Short mmCIF file of C-alpha atoms and ligand atoms in Angstrom, two decimals:
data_model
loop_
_atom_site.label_atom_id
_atom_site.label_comp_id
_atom_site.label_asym_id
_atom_site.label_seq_id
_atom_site.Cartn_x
_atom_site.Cartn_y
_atom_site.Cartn_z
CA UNK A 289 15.96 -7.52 -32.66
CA UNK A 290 17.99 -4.67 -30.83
CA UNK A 291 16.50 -4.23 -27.26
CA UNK A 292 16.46 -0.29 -26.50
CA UNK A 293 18.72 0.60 -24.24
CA UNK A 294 15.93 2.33 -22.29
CA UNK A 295 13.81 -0.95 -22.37
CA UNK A 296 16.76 -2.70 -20.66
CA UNK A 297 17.32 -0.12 -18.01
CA UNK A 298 13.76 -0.15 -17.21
CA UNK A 299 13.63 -3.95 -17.17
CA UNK A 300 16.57 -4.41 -15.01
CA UNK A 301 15.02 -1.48 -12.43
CA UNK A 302 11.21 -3.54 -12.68
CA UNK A 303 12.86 -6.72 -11.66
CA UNK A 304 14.66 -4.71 -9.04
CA UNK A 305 11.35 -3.10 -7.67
CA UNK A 306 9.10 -6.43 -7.86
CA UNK A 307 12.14 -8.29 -6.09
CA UNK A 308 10.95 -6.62 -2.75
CA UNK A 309 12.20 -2.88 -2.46
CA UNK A 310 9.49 -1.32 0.05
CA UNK A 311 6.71 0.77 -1.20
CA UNK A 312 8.03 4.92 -0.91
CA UNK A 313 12.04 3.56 -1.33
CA UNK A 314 13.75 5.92 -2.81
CA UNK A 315 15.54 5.27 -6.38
CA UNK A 316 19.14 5.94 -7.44
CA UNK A 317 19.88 9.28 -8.44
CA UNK A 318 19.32 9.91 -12.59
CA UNK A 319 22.99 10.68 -11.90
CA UNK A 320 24.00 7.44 -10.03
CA UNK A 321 21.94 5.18 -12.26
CA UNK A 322 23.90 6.91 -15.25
CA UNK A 323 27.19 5.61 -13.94
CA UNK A 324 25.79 2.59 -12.68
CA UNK A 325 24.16 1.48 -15.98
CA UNK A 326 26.35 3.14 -18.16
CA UNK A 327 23.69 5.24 -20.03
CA UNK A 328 22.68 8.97 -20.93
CA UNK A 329 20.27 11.30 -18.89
CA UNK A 330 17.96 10.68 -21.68
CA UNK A 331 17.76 6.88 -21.45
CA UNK A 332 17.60 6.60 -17.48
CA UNK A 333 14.69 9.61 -18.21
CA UNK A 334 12.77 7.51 -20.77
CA UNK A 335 13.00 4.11 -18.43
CA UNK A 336 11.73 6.45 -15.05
CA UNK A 337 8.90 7.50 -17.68
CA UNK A 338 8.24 4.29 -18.70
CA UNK A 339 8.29 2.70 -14.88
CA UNK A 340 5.71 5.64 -14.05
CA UNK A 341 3.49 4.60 -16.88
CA UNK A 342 3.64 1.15 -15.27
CA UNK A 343 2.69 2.31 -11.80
CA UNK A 344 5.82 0.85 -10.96
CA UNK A 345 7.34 4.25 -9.38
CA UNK A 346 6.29 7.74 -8.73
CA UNK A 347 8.16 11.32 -8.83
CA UNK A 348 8.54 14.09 -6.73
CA UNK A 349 9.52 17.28 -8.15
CA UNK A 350 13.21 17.77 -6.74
CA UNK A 351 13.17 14.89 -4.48
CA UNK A 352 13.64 11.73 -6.94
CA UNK A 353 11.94 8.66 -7.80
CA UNK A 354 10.02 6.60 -5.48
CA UNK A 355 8.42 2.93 -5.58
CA UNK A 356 4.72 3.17 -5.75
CA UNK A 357 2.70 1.40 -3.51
CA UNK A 358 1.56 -2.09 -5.26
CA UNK A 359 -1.35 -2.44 -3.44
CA UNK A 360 -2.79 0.88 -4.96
CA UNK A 361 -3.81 1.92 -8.44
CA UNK A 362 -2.53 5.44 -9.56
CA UNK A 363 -4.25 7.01 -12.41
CA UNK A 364 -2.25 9.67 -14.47
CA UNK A 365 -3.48 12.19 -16.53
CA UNK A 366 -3.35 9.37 -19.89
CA UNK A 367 -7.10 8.20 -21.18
CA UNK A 368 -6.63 3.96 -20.15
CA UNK A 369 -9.09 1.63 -20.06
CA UNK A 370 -9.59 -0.58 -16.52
CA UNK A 371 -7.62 -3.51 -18.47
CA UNK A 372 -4.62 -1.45 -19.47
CA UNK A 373 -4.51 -0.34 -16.11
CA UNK A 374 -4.47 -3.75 -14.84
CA UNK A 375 -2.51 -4.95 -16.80
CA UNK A 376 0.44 -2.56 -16.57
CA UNK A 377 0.72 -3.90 -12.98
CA UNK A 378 0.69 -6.92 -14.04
CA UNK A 379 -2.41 -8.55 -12.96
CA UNK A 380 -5.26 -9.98 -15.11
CA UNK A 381 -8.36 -7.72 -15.62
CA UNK A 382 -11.86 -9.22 -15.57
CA UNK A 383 -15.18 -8.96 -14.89
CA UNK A 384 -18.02 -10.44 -12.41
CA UNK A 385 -21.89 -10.12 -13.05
CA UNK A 386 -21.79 -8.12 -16.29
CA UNK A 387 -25.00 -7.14 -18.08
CA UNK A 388 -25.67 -5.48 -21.21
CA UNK A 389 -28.96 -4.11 -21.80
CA UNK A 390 -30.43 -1.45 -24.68
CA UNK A 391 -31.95 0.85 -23.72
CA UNK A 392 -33.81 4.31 -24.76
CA UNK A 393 -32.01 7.78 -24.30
CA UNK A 394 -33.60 9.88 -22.00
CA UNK A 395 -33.25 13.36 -22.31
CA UNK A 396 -29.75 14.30 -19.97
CA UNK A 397 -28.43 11.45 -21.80
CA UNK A 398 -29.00 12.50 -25.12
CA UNK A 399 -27.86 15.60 -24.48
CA UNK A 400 -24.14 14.00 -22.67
CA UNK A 401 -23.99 11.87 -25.57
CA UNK A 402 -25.01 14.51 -28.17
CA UNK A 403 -27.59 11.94 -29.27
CA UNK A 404 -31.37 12.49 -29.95
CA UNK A 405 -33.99 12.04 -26.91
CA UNK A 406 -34.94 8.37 -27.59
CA UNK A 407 -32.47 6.97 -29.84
CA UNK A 408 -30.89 3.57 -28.43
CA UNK A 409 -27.90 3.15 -26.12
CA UNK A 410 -26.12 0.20 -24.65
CA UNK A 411 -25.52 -0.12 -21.20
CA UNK A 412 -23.13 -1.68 -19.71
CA UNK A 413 -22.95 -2.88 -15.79
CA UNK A 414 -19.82 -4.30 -14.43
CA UNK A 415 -17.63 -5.45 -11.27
CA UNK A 416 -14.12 -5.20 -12.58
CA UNK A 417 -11.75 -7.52 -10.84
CA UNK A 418 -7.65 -7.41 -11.20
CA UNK A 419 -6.43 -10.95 -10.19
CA UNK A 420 -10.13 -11.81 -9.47
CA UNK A 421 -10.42 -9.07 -6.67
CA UNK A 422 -13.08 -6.79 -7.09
CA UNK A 423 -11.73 -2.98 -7.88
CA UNK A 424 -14.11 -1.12 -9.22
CA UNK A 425 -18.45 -0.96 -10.37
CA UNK A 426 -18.73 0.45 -13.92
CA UNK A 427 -21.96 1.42 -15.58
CA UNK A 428 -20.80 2.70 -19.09
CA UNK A 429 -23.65 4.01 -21.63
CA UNK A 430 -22.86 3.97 -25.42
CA UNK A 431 -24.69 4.76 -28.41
CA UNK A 432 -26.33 2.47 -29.80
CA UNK A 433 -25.16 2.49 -33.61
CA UNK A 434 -20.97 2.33 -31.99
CA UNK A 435 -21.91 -1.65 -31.06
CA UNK A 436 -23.68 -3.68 -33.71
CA UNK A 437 -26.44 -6.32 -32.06
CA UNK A 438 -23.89 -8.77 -31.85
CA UNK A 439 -21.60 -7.70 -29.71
CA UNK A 440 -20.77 -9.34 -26.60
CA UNK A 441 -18.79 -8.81 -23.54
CA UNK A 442 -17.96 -12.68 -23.46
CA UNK A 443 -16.18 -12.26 -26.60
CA UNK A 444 -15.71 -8.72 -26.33
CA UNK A 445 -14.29 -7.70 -22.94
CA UNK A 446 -12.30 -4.79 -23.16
CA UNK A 447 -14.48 -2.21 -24.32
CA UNK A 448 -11.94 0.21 -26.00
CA UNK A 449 -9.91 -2.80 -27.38
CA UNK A 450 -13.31 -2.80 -29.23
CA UNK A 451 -13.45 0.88 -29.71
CA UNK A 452 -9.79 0.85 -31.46
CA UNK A 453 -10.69 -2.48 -33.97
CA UNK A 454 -13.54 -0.45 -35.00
CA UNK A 455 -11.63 2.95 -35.76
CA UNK A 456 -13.23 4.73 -33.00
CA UNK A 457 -10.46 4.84 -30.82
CA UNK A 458 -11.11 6.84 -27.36
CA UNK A 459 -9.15 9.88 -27.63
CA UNK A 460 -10.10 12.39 -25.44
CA UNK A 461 -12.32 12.57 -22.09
CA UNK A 462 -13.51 15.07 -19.66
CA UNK A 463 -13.78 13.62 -15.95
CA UNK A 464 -15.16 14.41 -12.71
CA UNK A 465 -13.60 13.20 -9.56
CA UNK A 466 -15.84 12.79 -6.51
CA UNK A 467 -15.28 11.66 -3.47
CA UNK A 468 -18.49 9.72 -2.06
CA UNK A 469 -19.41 6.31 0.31
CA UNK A 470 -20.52 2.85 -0.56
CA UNK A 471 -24.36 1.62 0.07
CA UNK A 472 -25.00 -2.09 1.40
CA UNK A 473 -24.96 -3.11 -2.14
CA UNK A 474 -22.08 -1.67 -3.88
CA UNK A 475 -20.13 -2.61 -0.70
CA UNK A 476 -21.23 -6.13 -0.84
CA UNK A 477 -20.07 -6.27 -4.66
CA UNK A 478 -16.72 -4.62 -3.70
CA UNK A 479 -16.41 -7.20 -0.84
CA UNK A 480 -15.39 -4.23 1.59
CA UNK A 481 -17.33 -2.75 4.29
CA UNK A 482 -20.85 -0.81 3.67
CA UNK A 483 -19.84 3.16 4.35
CA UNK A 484 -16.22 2.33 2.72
CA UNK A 485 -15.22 5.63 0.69
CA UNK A 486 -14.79 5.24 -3.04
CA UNK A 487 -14.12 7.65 -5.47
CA UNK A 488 -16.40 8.45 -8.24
CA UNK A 489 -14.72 8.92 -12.24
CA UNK A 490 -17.74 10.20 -14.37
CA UNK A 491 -16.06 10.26 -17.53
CA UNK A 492 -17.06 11.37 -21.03
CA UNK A 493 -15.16 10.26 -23.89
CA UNK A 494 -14.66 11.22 -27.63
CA UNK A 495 -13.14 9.63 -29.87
CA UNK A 496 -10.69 11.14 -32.70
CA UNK A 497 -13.14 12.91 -34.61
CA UNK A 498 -14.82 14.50 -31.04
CA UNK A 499 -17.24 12.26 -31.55
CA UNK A 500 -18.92 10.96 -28.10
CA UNK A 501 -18.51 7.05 -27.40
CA UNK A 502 -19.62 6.46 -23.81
CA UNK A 503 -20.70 8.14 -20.97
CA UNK A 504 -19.54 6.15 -18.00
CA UNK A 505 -19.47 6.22 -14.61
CA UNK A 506 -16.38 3.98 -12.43
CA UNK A 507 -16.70 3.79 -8.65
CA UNK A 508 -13.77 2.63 -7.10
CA UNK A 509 -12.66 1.68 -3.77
CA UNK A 510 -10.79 4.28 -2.20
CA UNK A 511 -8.19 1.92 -0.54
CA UNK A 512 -7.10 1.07 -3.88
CA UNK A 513 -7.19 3.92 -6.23
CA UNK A 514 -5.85 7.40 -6.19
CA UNK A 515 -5.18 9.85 -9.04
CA UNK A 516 -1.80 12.24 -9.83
CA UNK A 517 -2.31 15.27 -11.46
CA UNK A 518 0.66 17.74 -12.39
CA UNK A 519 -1.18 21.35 -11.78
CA UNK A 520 0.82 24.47 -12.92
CA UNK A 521 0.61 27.84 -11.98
CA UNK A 522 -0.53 30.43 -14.49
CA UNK A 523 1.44 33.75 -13.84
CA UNK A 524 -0.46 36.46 -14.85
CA UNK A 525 1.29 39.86 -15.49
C1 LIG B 124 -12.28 2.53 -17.34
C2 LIG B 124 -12.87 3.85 -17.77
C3 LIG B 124 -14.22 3.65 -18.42
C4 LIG B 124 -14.10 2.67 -19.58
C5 LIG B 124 -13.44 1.38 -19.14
C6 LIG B 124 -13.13 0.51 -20.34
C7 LIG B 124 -11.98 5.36 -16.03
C8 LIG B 124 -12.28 6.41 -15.03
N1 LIG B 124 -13.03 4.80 -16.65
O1 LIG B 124 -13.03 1.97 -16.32
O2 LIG B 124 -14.64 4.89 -18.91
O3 LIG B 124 -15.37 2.36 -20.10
O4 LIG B 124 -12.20 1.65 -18.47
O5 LIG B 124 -12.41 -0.61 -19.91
O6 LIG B 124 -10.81 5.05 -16.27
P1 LIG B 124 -12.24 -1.90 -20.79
O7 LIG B 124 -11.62 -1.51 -22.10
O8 LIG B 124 -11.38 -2.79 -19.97
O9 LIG B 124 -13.62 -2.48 -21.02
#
């Protein structure tokens, strides 16, 4: 099978990166890695795109591309789930101490979940790890007729993997960032120091059909996360 020529470019750039350029060095020029590489704008574009994706490298409007810093998480504006985000840096996602409980819909969850008062919902409490290290708490809520009595996060670990084999696919969230502190006990399962900050994600997701399919709530350590968001200015006339 033909390799794309953007997959090559941004293959021969990752091995480049992960070979020990510096966190915040600054790339080639599109124009120099053009002539270097021998490839259009819109190849050396879709590789810089795809090594963003990855984490791999970040942009600055007017200034260039930059290598990210490894030992940090950045979240774009795409709807992933903890593993792809893992992942994409290459690391293995996983969990420590996870329970799964039913429980009964109280009345502000019903109402997030557009569910009646009462009806069941699974919750979910995790430590996600990356490589085994502890990143992030998770307590996720879902209704209870999205995961049949079965289901299992031993079997079942990524959540939206599950989600997509079962045709509902998270498609669309809304998200509040917060920044807030760690008690004794969330410290002590993030193996940092009680007081560390964190940030909070409350996110609530739909799937294709705007149907809701969790309510969840990620606390992650501050020294490891961070989130870019490309804002725009409205010009009103
Ligand atoms: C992330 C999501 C969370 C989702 C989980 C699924 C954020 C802010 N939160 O933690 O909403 O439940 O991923 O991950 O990104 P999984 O598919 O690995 O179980």
């Amino acid at each position: 099978m033909n390799v794309p020529k953007y997959a090559q470019l941004r293959s021969e750039l990752q091995q480049l990166i992960l070979a020990g350029m510096p966190a915040h060095t600054a790339l080639p020029s599109e124009r120099d890695l053009m002539t270097t590489y021998g490839v259009s704008r819109m190849t050396v574009r879709e590789a810089l795109t795809r090594l963003v994706d990855d984490g791999l490298i970040y942009r600055v409007h007017g200034a260039g591309s930059f290598v990210a810093d490894a030992a940090k998480i950045t979240k774009s504006l795409t709807l992933t789930s903890f593993s792809e985000d893992i992942r994409s840096r290459r690391m293995e996602p996983g969990s420590i101490s996870a329970s799964l409980t039913r429980v009964e819909a109280d009345v502000n969850l019903a109402s997030i979940l557009r569910i009646s008062p009462g009806a069941a919902v699974v919750h979910l409490e995790r430590v996600r790890t990356a490589d085994g290290v502890p990143m992030c708490l998770e307590r996720v809520w879902i209704p209870g007729d999205v995961l049949p009595e079965d289901f299992s996060l031993d079997t079942t670990p990524s959540v939206y993997d599950y989600l997509d084999s079962i045709g509902r696919a998270p498609e669309i969230a809304t998200q509040t960032i917060q920044a807030t502190v760690l008690d004794a006990v969330q410290a002590a399962l993030l193996d940092v120091p009680a007081q560390s900050p964190a940030m909070s994600v409350t996110r609530v997701t739909a799937d294709g059909e705007g149907r809701e399919v969790e309510f969840a709530i990620s606390l992650y350590r501050a020294d490891r996360y961070d989130y870019r968001i490309t804002v725009k200015r409205e010009r009103h006339r």
